[in-house]
DNA sequence: GAGAACATGTAAGCGGTTACATGATTAT
DNA sequence: ATAATCATGTAACCGCTTACATGTTCTC
């Protein structure tokens, strides 16, 4: 089976909540699911056009003063049906590609200091991610009290992010500690690491 | 800047460890970094050809009896230099696309039972991932005692997987519990969920 | 006899990113 | 002045997956 286009469903999903323009969709994706999903205009606009052609959404032009026209898209019943079909379909497993790990896997070729840099950068990213999710959690709590069903589901996605980023922050600390230990040991031995020299290690 | 081809570096990385054929590379990637990286033959073979053309690897044909010929590739010094440049370059952040979360985010349109299915499937995947990493950890311990520097780095990647999958397994349990609670509450109220009906909730 | 493992590739086509193109208004 | 926000799009290009193509040997 040919793999299906998930971007379509992200766009359709946004339209299932509110009618909006391509520009809005981008903003909403960034705000709502930006931590685990992203779409560019170069994806969104062609998809919207296509959805209209297929009768899954209709488009109305909204004139504005002092601002460009907006093309507001509304999901149709067919659109909702198609979206629901995707929503109920079982998920497929996604292949991951984690660049830090790829570099770490081959890092014995280089100085540990290089790896420390990589992991620290990843750590910064995770800290940002964690903070984002925390902020979203606080925001979400207000909505939860209003008794929104939707807020409950969104909270689950946020909790995912919290579990995820917290765990990986712990990994970063552990790993940086270990890398520093390796760096020290190397310093003691007076060995400088290059691609072609393998340091001889004394088994402690 | 145009984004660079990471698959090239995965292949080059494998060659930096041992000379091998495209077939071997596939196997080694699956075995060694399969949990966080994957490449298909349709990537590997053209890359190898290209690497040879660029002088980053050389190819020797090895004749075998009863088996097809093997084209064994060996990394050149230029190849190592190019690989090292990538290895020392800072990592870029990767955009994630997690399908479960996308579905969960819009799941208020559907019955909680659907979400339970999705999360359970994800849970199964994570259990497999966790078991894989655990097995790799045990294997790795043997190598660690031999005092391999490389084994230390590989262990860090494995630890990443353990932190990662353990955290997400915890999330799965929490989420399934919550979803079941929502399912029960819905059953009590006698409401059936469709796209167009919003259930009214009594604030407890 | 069927299927897995060994071994190397190509072609088609979608998916996704980057860069380009345009143009008005508002805030610093 | 300069940058940011609002707003919509296109073109080119690469990455990556899927499917196709071929042929032998060994195992069940």
Short mmCIF file of C-alpha atoms (C1' of nucleotides) in Angstrom, two decimals:
data_model
loop_
_atom_site.label_atom_id
_atom_site.label_comp_id
_atom_site.label_asym_id
_atom_site.label_seq_id
_atom_site.Cartn_x
_atom_site.Cartn_y
_atom_site.Cartn_z
CA UNK A 1 0.00 0.00 0.00
CA UNK A 2 1.27 3.44 -0.83
CA UNK A 3 1.81 5.53 2.26
CA UNK A 4 -0.83 8.17 2.76
CA UNK A 5 -0.33 11.84 3.24
CA UNK A 6 -0.46 12.73 6.92
CA UNK A 7 -0.15 16.45 6.28
CA UNK A 8 -3.61 16.37 4.75
CA UNK A 9 -5.02 15.08 8.00
CA UNK A 10 -3.23 17.63 10.09
CA UNK A 11 -4.81 20.35 7.94
CA UNK A 12 -8.19 18.63 7.88
CA UNK A 13 -7.95 18.21 11.65
CA UNK A 14 -7.43 21.90 12.16
CA UNK A 15 -10.43 22.63 9.96
CA UNK A 16 -12.47 20.12 11.96
CA UNK A 17 -12.10 22.42 14.97
CA UNK A 18 -12.63 25.79 13.30
CA UNK A 19 -12.97 27.25 9.83
CA UNK A 20 -9.79 29.08 9.01
CA UNK A 21 -7.29 30.26 6.43
CA UNK A 22 -4.01 28.68 5.46
CA UNK A 23 -2.22 31.32 7.43
CA UNK A 24 -4.31 30.54 10.51
CA UNK A 25 -3.66 26.83 10.11
CA UNK A 26 0.07 27.41 10.20
CA UNK A 27 -0.23 29.49 13.36
CA UNK A 28 -2.59 27.04 15.03
CA UNK A 29 -0.33 24.11 14.26
CA UNK A 30 2.65 25.95 15.68
CA UNK A 31 0.77 26.92 18.79
CA UNK A 32 -1.17 23.76 19.40
CA UNK A 33 0.93 20.88 18.17
CA UNK A 34 4.16 22.61 17.23
CA UNK A 35 6.15 20.46 19.61
CA UNK A 36 5.33 17.26 17.81
CA UNK A 37 4.11 18.34 14.39
CA UNK A 38 4.96 20.95 11.80
CA UNK A 39 3.78 22.02 8.40
CA UNK A 40 5.04 24.71 6.08
CA UNK A 41 3.05 26.99 3.81
CA UNK A 42 4.41 25.06 0.86
CA UNK A 43 2.48 22.07 2.17
CA UNK A 44 -0.60 23.80 3.50
CA UNK A 45 -1.66 25.96 0.54
CA UNK A 46 -1.52 23.21 -2.08
CA UNK A 47 -3.33 20.85 0.29
CA UNK A 48 -6.13 23.38 0.83
CA UNK A 49 -6.53 23.82 -2.89
CA UNK A 50 -6.69 20.08 -3.30
CA UNK A 51 -9.17 19.62 -0.48
CA UNK A 52 -11.47 22.11 -2.17
CA UNK A 53 -11.18 20.31 -5.50
CA UNK A 54 -12.06 17.04 -3.81
CA UNK A 55 -15.02 18.57 -2.04
CA UNK A 56 -13.59 18.02 1.44
CA UNK A 57 -13.57 21.75 2.18
CA UNK A 58 -15.14 24.87 0.78
CA UNK A 59 -13.50 28.24 0.44
CA UNK A 60 -14.89 31.69 1.06
CA UNK A 61 -12.97 34.87 0.40
CA UNK A 62 -13.15 37.36 3.22
CA UNK A 63 -12.33 40.93 2.37
CA UNK A 64 -10.52 42.95 5.01
CA UNK A 65 -9.63 46.61 5.29
CA UNK A 66 -5.99 47.48 5.48
CA UNK A 67 -5.11 43.79 5.31
CA UNK A 68 -4.89 41.26 2.50
CA UNK A 69 -7.90 39.13 1.67
CA UNK A 70 -8.30 35.91 3.58
CA UNK A 71 -9.42 32.66 2.07
CA UNK A 72 -11.35 30.96 4.81
CA UNK A 73 -11.80 27.22 4.45
CA UNK A 74 -14.62 25.25 6.01
CA UNK A 75 -14.69 21.47 6.26
CA UNK A 76 -17.59 19.73 4.54
CA UNK A 77 -19.46 16.66 5.74
CA UNK A 78 -17.51 14.55 3.27
CA UNK A 79 -14.39 16.12 4.69
CA UNK A 80 -15.40 15.16 8.19
CA UNK A 81 -16.11 11.62 7.08
CA UNK A 82 -12.70 11.33 5.45
CA UNK A 83 -11.06 12.77 8.52
CA UNK A 84 -12.93 10.36 10.77
CA UNK A 85 -11.83 7.43 8.67
CA UNK A 86 -8.21 8.41 9.22
CA UNK A 87 -8.81 9.08 12.90
CA UNK A 88 -10.16 5.61 13.52
CA UNK A 89 -7.58 3.84 11.40
CA UNK A 90 -4.80 2.16 13.36
CA UNK A 91 -1.55 4.07 13.59
CA UNK A 92 1.51 2.91 11.71
CA UNK A 93 4.90 2.80 13.34
CA UNK A 94 7.14 5.67 12.48
CA UNK A 95 10.84 5.30 11.80
CA UNK A 96 12.86 7.61 13.99
CA UNK A 97 16.04 9.33 13.00
CA UNK A 98 17.84 10.90 15.91
CA UNK A 99 20.91 12.75 14.81
CA UNK A 100 22.53 13.02 18.25
CA UNK A 101 22.46 9.28 18.59
CA UNK A 102 23.91 8.74 15.14
CA UNK A 103 26.79 11.02 16.05
CA UNK A 104 27.24 9.45 19.46
CA UNK A 105 27.29 6.00 17.93
CA UNK A 106 30.35 6.95 15.90
CA UNK A 107 31.81 9.36 18.44
CA UNK A 108 34.77 7.18 19.38
CA UNK A 109 36.47 8.67 16.34
CA UNK A 110 36.50 12.11 17.95
CA UNK A 111 37.32 13.91 21.15
CA UNK A 112 34.73 13.52 23.94
CA UNK A 113 34.51 17.33 24.02
CA UNK A 114 32.74 17.18 20.66
CA UNK A 115 30.14 14.82 22.03
CA UNK A 116 29.65 17.00 25.06
CA UNK A 117 28.84 19.88 22.75
CA UNK A 118 26.32 17.79 20.86
CA UNK A 119 24.59 16.52 23.97
CA UNK A 120 24.53 19.99 25.52
CA UNK A 121 22.86 21.34 22.44
CA UNK A 122 20.30 18.59 22.59
CA UNK A 123 19.84 19.37 26.26
CA UNK A 124 19.07 22.99 25.50
CA UNK A 125 16.49 21.90 22.99
CA UNK A 126 14.89 19.56 25.51
CA UNK A 127 14.83 22.29 28.14
CA UNK A 128 12.94 24.51 25.75
CA UNK A 129 10.59 21.68 24.87
CA UNK A 130 9.99 20.91 28.52
CA UNK A 131 9.30 24.55 29.33
CA UNK A 132 6.88 24.77 26.39
CA UNK A 133 4.93 21.77 27.55
CA UNK A 134 4.89 23.05 31.13
CA UNK A 135 3.46 26.35 29.95
CA UNK A 136 0.87 24.55 27.86
CA UNK A 137 -0.05 22.42 30.84
CA UNK A 138 -0.72 25.51 32.95
CA UNK A 139 -2.80 27.05 30.18
CA UNK A 140 -4.69 23.84 29.75
CA UNK A 141 -5.68 23.59 33.39
CA UNK A 142 -7.87 26.65 33.06
CA UNK A 143 -9.70 25.04 30.16
CA UNK A 144 -10.04 21.75 32.01
CA UNK A 145 -12.10 23.42 34.71
CA UNK A 146 -14.55 24.60 32.10
CA UNK A 147 -15.10 20.91 31.56
CA UNK A 148 -13.96 20.70 27.99
CA UNK A 149 -13.69 17.20 26.64
CA UNK A 150 -11.22 18.44 24.11
CA UNK A 151 -8.95 19.83 26.80
CA UNK A 152 -8.62 16.34 28.27
CA UNK A 153 -7.25 14.94 25.05
CA UNK A 154 -4.92 17.83 24.56
CA UNK A 155 -3.65 17.30 28.07
CA UNK A 156 -2.69 13.73 27.18
CA UNK A 157 -0.56 14.99 24.33
CA UNK A 158 1.03 17.51 26.66
CA UNK A 159 1.72 14.81 29.24
CA UNK A 160 3.48 12.84 26.53
CA UNK A 161 5.78 15.78 25.96
CA UNK A 162 6.47 16.13 29.66
CA UNK A 163 7.32 12.47 30.14
CA UNK A 164 9.41 12.55 27.02
CA UNK A 165 11.43 15.68 27.67
CA UNK A 166 11.93 14.96 31.34
CA UNK A 167 13.32 11.51 30.61
CA UNK A 168 15.67 12.81 27.98
CA UNK A 169 16.88 15.61 30.22
CA UNK A 170 17.83 12.97 32.76
CA UNK A 171 19.66 11.11 30.01
CA UNK A 172 21.52 14.29 29.04
CA UNK A 173 22.81 14.76 32.56
CA UNK A 174 23.92 11.17 32.90
CA UNK A 175 25.60 11.25 29.53
CA UNK A 176 27.38 14.55 30.02
CA UNK A 177 28.74 13.28 33.33
CA UNK A 178 30.03 10.14 31.67
CA UNK A 179 31.55 12.07 28.79
CA UNK A 180 33.33 14.40 31.18
CA UNK A 181 34.73 11.39 33.00
CA UNK A 182 36.05 10.08 29.71
CA UNK A 183 37.53 13.46 28.89
CA UNK A 184 39.37 13.58 32.22
CA UNK A 185 40.74 10.12 31.86
CA UNK A 186 42.02 11.04 28.44
CA UNK A 187 43.66 14.18 29.78
CA UNK A 188 45.48 12.18 32.44
CA UNK A 189 46.83 9.76 29.93
CA UNK A 190 48.00 12.65 27.81
CA UNK A 191 46.45 11.17 24.74
CA UNK A 192 45.02 13.30 22.03
CA UNK A 193 42.28 11.80 20.00
CA UNK A 194 42.39 11.74 16.24
CA UNK A 195 40.73 9.54 13.68
CA UNK A 196 43.75 7.32 13.26
CA UNK A 197 45.04 6.92 16.78
CA UNK A 198 43.35 4.47 19.04
CA UNK A 199 44.14 5.16 22.65
CA UNK A 200 45.34 2.23 24.64
CA UNK A 201 43.30 1.80 27.72
CA UNK A 202 44.41 0.44 31.04
CA UNK A 203 41.73 -1.87 32.35
CA UNK A 204 41.05 -0.52 35.75
CA UNK B 1 21.75 26.54 3.48
CA UNK B 2 20.43 23.45 1.79
CA UNK B 3 19.97 20.60 4.19
CA UNK B 4 22.60 17.93 3.86
CA UNK B 5 22.09 14.25 3.32
CA UNK B 6 22.32 12.39 6.61
CA UNK B 7 22.01 8.98 5.00
CA UNK B 8 25.42 9.53 3.45
CA UNK B 9 26.92 9.90 6.90
CA UNK B 10 25.18 6.85 8.25
CA UNK B 11 26.73 4.84 5.42
CA UNK B 12 30.09 6.54 5.74
CA UNK B 13 29.94 5.93 9.49
CA UNK B 14 29.46 2.22 8.99
CA UNK B 15 32.39 2.16 6.60
CA UNK B 16 34.47 4.06 9.15
CA UNK B 17 34.19 1.03 11.42
CA UNK B 18 34.69 -1.76 8.89
CA UNK B 19 34.95 -2.21 5.16
CA UNK B 20 31.75 -3.79 3.95
CA UNK B 21 29.21 -4.25 1.20
CA UNK B 22 25.88 -2.50 0.78
CA UNK B 23 24.16 -5.61 1.99
CA UNK B 24 26.31 -5.68 5.11
CA UNK B 25 25.64 -2.01 5.76
CA UNK B 26 21.92 -2.63 5.77
CA UNK B 27 22.31 -5.49 8.23
CA UNK B 28 24.69 -3.56 10.46
CA UNK B 29 22.40 -0.54 10.57
CA UNK B 30 19.45 -2.74 11.51
CA UNK B 31 21.41 -4.50 14.19
CA UNK B 32 23.36 -1.59 15.62
CA UNK B 33 21.22 1.50 15.24
CA UNK B 34 17.97 0.07 13.96
CA UNK B 35 16.05 1.48 16.88
CA UNK B 36 16.83 5.05 15.99
CA UNK B 37 17.95 4.94 12.37
CA UNK B 38 17.04 3.13 9.21
CA UNK B 39 18.15 3.01 5.60
CA UNK B 40 16.83 1.05 2.67
CA UNK B 41 18.78 -0.49 -0.17
CA UNK B 42 17.35 2.15 -2.46
CA UNK B 43 19.30 4.68 -0.41
CA UNK B 44 22.41 2.68 0.30
CA UNK B 45 23.40 1.44 -3.15
CA UNK B 46 23.19 4.79 -4.94
CA UNK B 47 25.05 6.42 -2.05
CA UNK B 48 27.87 3.88 -2.28
CA UNK B 49 28.18 4.49 -5.99
CA UNK B 50 28.28 8.19 -5.38
CA UNK B 51 30.84 7.88 -2.59
CA UNK B 52 33.11 5.99 -4.96
CA UNK B 53 32.72 8.62 -7.66
CA UNK B 54 33.64 11.32 -5.17
CA UNK B 55 36.65 9.39 -3.95
CA UNK B 56 35.31 8.94 -0.43
CA UNK B 57 35.32 5.18 -0.73
CA UNK B 58 36.87 2.55 -2.98
CA UNK B 59 35.23 -0.60 -4.18
CA UNK B 60 36.65 -4.07 -4.55
CA UNK B 61 34.73 -6.97 -6.03
CA UNK B 62 34.99 -10.14 -4.00
CA UNK B 63 34.16 -13.34 -5.79
CA UNK B 64 32.44 -16.03 -3.76
CA UNK B 65 31.56 -19.60 -4.48
CA UNK B 66 27.93 -20.53 -4.40
CA UNK B 67 27.03 -16.95 -3.55
CA UNK B 68 26.75 -13.76 -5.58
CA UNK B 69 29.74 -11.47 -5.87
CA UNK B 70 30.15 -8.90 -3.13
CA UNK B 71 31.23 -5.33 -3.71
CA UNK B 72 33.20 -4.44 -0.65
CA UNK B 73 33.64 -0.74 0.00
CA UNK B 74 36.49 0.77 1.97
CA UNK B 75 36.55 4.32 3.25
CA UNK B 76 39.40 6.50 1.98
CA UNK B 77 41.29 9.16 3.92
CA UNK B 78 39.25 11.84 2.18
CA UNK B 79 36.19 9.90 3.20
CA UNK B 80 37.30 9.89 6.80
CA UNK B 81 37.97 13.59 6.68
CA UNK B 82 34.51 14.30 5.27
CA UNK B 83 32.97 12.04 7.89
CA UNK B 84 34.88 13.79 10.66
CA UNK B 85 33.71 17.17 9.46
CA UNK B 86 30.12 16.02 9.80
CA UNK B 87 30.82 14.35 13.15
CA UNK B 88 32.20 17.55 14.66
CA UNK B 89 29.54 19.82 13.16
CA UNK B 90 26.81 20.87 15.59
CA UNK B 91 23.58 18.95 15.36
CA UNK B 92 20.47 20.55 13.92
CA UNK B 93 17.14 20.17 15.60
CA UNK B 94 14.88 17.64 14.05
CA UNK B 95 11.19 18.18 13.57
CA UNK B 96 9.19 15.36 15.09
CA UNK B 97 5.99 13.94 13.72
CA UNK B 98 4.27 11.66 16.15
CA UNK B 99 1.14 10.17 14.67
CA UNK B 100 -0.38 8.98 17.96
CA UNK B 101 -0.26 12.49 19.30
CA UNK B 102 -1.81 13.95 16.16
CA UNK B 103 -4.69 11.51 16.50
CA UNK B 104 -5.04 12.09 20.22
CA UNK B 105 -5.10 15.83 19.68
CA UNK B 106 -8.22 15.48 17.56
CA UNK B 107 -9.63 12.47 19.38
CA UNK B 108 -12.55 14.31 20.97
CA UNK B 109 -14.33 13.70 17.67
CA UNK B 110 -14.35 9.97 18.27
CA UNK B 111 -15.10 7.35 20.89
CA UNK B 112 -12.44 6.95 23.61
CA UNK B 113 -12.24 3.28 22.65
CA UNK B 114 -10.57 4.33 19.40
CA UNK B 115 -7.91 6.23 21.30
CA UNK B 116 -7.36 3.30 23.62
CA UNK B 117 -6.62 1.16 20.58
CA UNK B 118 -4.14 3.69 19.27
CA UNK B 119 -2.32 4.06 22.56
CA UNK B 120 -2.25 0.32 23.12
CA UNK B 121 -0.65 -0.16 19.74
CA UNK B 122 1.92 2.46 20.57
CA UNK B 123 2.48 0.71 23.89
CA UNK B 124 3.21 -2.56 22.14
CA UNK B 125 5.73 -0.82 19.96
CA UNK B 126 7.40 0.75 22.98
CA UNK B 127 7.52 -2.59 24.78
CA UNK B 128 9.33 -4.08 21.84
CA UNK B 129 11.68 -1.10 21.70
CA UNK B 130 12.36 -1.35 25.41
CA UNK B 131 13.06 -5.06 25.20
CA UNK B 132 15.41 -4.49 22.26
CA UNK B 133 17.41 -1.91 24.12
CA UNK B 134 17.51 -4.10 27.23
CA UNK B 135 18.91 -6.96 25.17
CA UNK B 136 21.46 -4.65 23.60
CA UNK B 137 22.45 -3.41 27.03
CA UNK B 138 23.16 -6.94 28.20
CA UNK B 139 25.17 -7.67 25.06
CA UNK B 140 27.06 -4.44 25.48
CA UNK B 141 28.13 -5.19 29.03
CA UNK B 142 30.30 -8.02 27.82
CA UNK B 143 32.09 -5.68 25.44
CA UNK B 144 32.46 -3.02 28.10
CA UNK B 145 34.58 -5.37 30.19
CA UNK B 146 36.97 -5.77 27.31
CA UNK B 147 37.51 -2.08 27.78
CA UNK B 148 36.30 -0.90 24.43
CA UNK B 149 36.04 2.84 24.07
CA UNK B 150 33.49 2.34 21.35
CA UNK B 151 31.29 0.25 23.61
CA UNK B 152 31.00 3.20 25.99
CA UNK B 153 29.54 5.41 23.29
CA UNK B 154 27.21 2.73 22.10
CA UNK B 155 26.01 2.30 25.64
CA UNK B 156 25.04 5.97 25.78
CA UNK B 157 22.84 5.52 22.73
CA UNK B 158 21.31 2.45 24.34
CA UNK B 159 20.69 4.35 27.56
CA UNK B 160 18.86 6.98 25.53
CA UNK B 161 16.54 4.30 24.24
CA UNK B 162 15.94 2.94 27.72
CA UNK B 163 15.10 6.34 29.20
CA UNK B 164 12.94 7.10 26.22
CA UNK B 165 10.93 3.91 26.04
CA UNK B 166 10.52 3.59 29.79
CA UNK B 167 9.12 7.11 30.05
CA UNK B 168 6.71 6.56 27.21
CA UNK B 169 5.55 3.26 28.63
CA UNK B 170 4.65 5.11 31.83
CA UNK B 171 2.77 7.64 29.72
CA UNK B 172 0.88 4.86 27.96
CA UNK B 173 -0.34 3.42 31.25
CA UNK B 174 -1.42 6.78 32.59
CA UNK B 175 -3.18 7.63 29.36
CA UNK B 176 -4.98 4.32 28.99
CA UNK B 177 -6.25 4.65 32.56
CA UNK B 178 -7.56 8.11 31.83
CA UNK B 179 -9.15 7.03 28.56
CA UNK B 180 -10.90 4.14 30.29
CA UNK B 181 -12.24 6.52 32.89
CA UNK B 182 -13.61 8.70 30.12
CA UNK B 183 -15.13 5.67 28.47
CA UNK B 184 -16.90 4.64 31.68
CA UNK B 185 -18.27 8.08 32.31
CA UNK B 186 -19.61 8.14 28.81
CA UNK B 187 -21.26 4.76 29.29
CA UNK B 188 -22.98 5.94 32.47
CA UNK B 189 -24.40 8.99 30.77
CA UNK B 190 -25.65 6.78 27.97
CA UNK B 191 -24.22 9.08 25.39
CA UNK B 192 -22.86 7.79 22.14
CA UNK B 193 -20.14 9.82 20.54
CA UNK B 194 -20.36 10.99 16.97
CA UNK B 195 -18.72 13.80 15.11
CA UNK B 196 -21.65 16.11 15.50
CA UNK B 197 -22.85 15.47 19.00
CA UNK B 198 -21.09 17.13 21.88
CA UNK B 199 -21.84 15.43 25.15
CA UNK B 200 -22.92 17.71 27.93
CA UNK B 201 -20.82 17.19 30.97
CA UNK B 202 -21.85 17.48 34.58
CA UNK B 203 -19.11 19.22 36.48
CA UNK B 204 -18.38 16.82 39.26
"C1'" DG C 1 8.19 -27.32 -3.64
"C1'" DA C 2 8.30 -23.03 -0.75
"C1'" DG C 3 10.61 -19.78 1.46
"C1'" DA C 4 14.48 -17.52 3.54
"C1'" DA C 5 19.07 -15.70 3.11
"C1'" DC C 6 22.58 -13.92 0.14
"C1'" DA C 7 23.51 -10.10 -3.10
"C1'" DT C 8 22.84 -5.88 -6.15
"C1'" DG C 9 20.47 -2.82 -8.20
"C1'" DT C 10 16.55 0.64 -10.83
"C1'" DA C 11 12.22 3.50 -11.51
"C1'" DA C 12 8.42 5.95 -10.08
"C1'" DG C 13 6.44 9.04 -7.26
"C1'" DC C 14 5.17 11.24 -3.16
"C1'" DG C 15 6.79 14.04 0.86
"C1'" DG C 16 8.93 17.96 2.56
"C1'" DT C 17 12.22 21.86 2.75
"C1'" DT C 18 14.22 26.03 0.97
"C1'" DA C 19 14.12 29.76 -1.59
"C1'" DC C 20 11.72 32.99 -4.34
"C1'" DA C 21 7.89 36.43 -5.25
"C1'" DT C 22 4.57 40.17 -3.84
"C1'" DG C 23 2.60 43.81 -1.19
"C1'" DA C 24 0.24 46.52 2.58
"C1'" DT C 25 0.20 47.99 7.39
"C1'" DT C 26 1.88 48.70 12.04
"C1'" DA C 27 5.16 49.09 15.57
"C1'" DT C 28 10.08 50.36 17.14
"C1'" DA D 1 14.24 53.57 8.17
"C1'" DT D 2 13.66 48.77 9.54
"C1'" DA D 3 11.57 44.97 11.04
"C1'" DA D 4 7.61 42.35 12.05
"C1'" DT D 5 2.94 40.78 11.09
"C1'" DC D 6 -0.61 39.77 7.95
"C1'" DA D 7 -1.53 37.02 3.77
"C1'" DT D 8 -1.01 33.84 -0.32
"C1'" DG D 9 1.25 31.41 -3.21
"C1'" DT D 10 5.09 28.83 -6.76
"C1'" DA D 11 9.34 26.31 -8.32
"C1'" DA D 12 13.05 23.50 -7.67
"C1'" DC D 13 15.10 20.03 -5.62
"C1'" DC D 14 16.31 16.43 -2.66
"C1'" DG D 15 14.97 12.59 0.56
"C1'" DC D 16 12.89 8.49 1.10
"C1'" DT D 17 9.67 4.69 0.41
"C1'" DT D 18 7.53 1.25 -2.48
"C1'" DA D 19 7.63 -1.71 -5.89
"C1'" DC D 20 9.99 -4.06 -9.43
"C1'" DA D 21 13.82 -7.04 -11.36
"C1'" DT D 22 17.20 -11.06 -11.14
"C1'" DG D 23 19.50 -15.20 -9.73
"C1'" DT D 24 21.66 -18.86 -6.54
"C1'" DT D 25 21.98 -21.78 -2.55
"C1'" DC D 26 20.44 -23.73 1.59
"C1'" DT D 27 16.89 -25.16 4.73
"C1'" DC D 28 12.23 -26.87 6.07
#
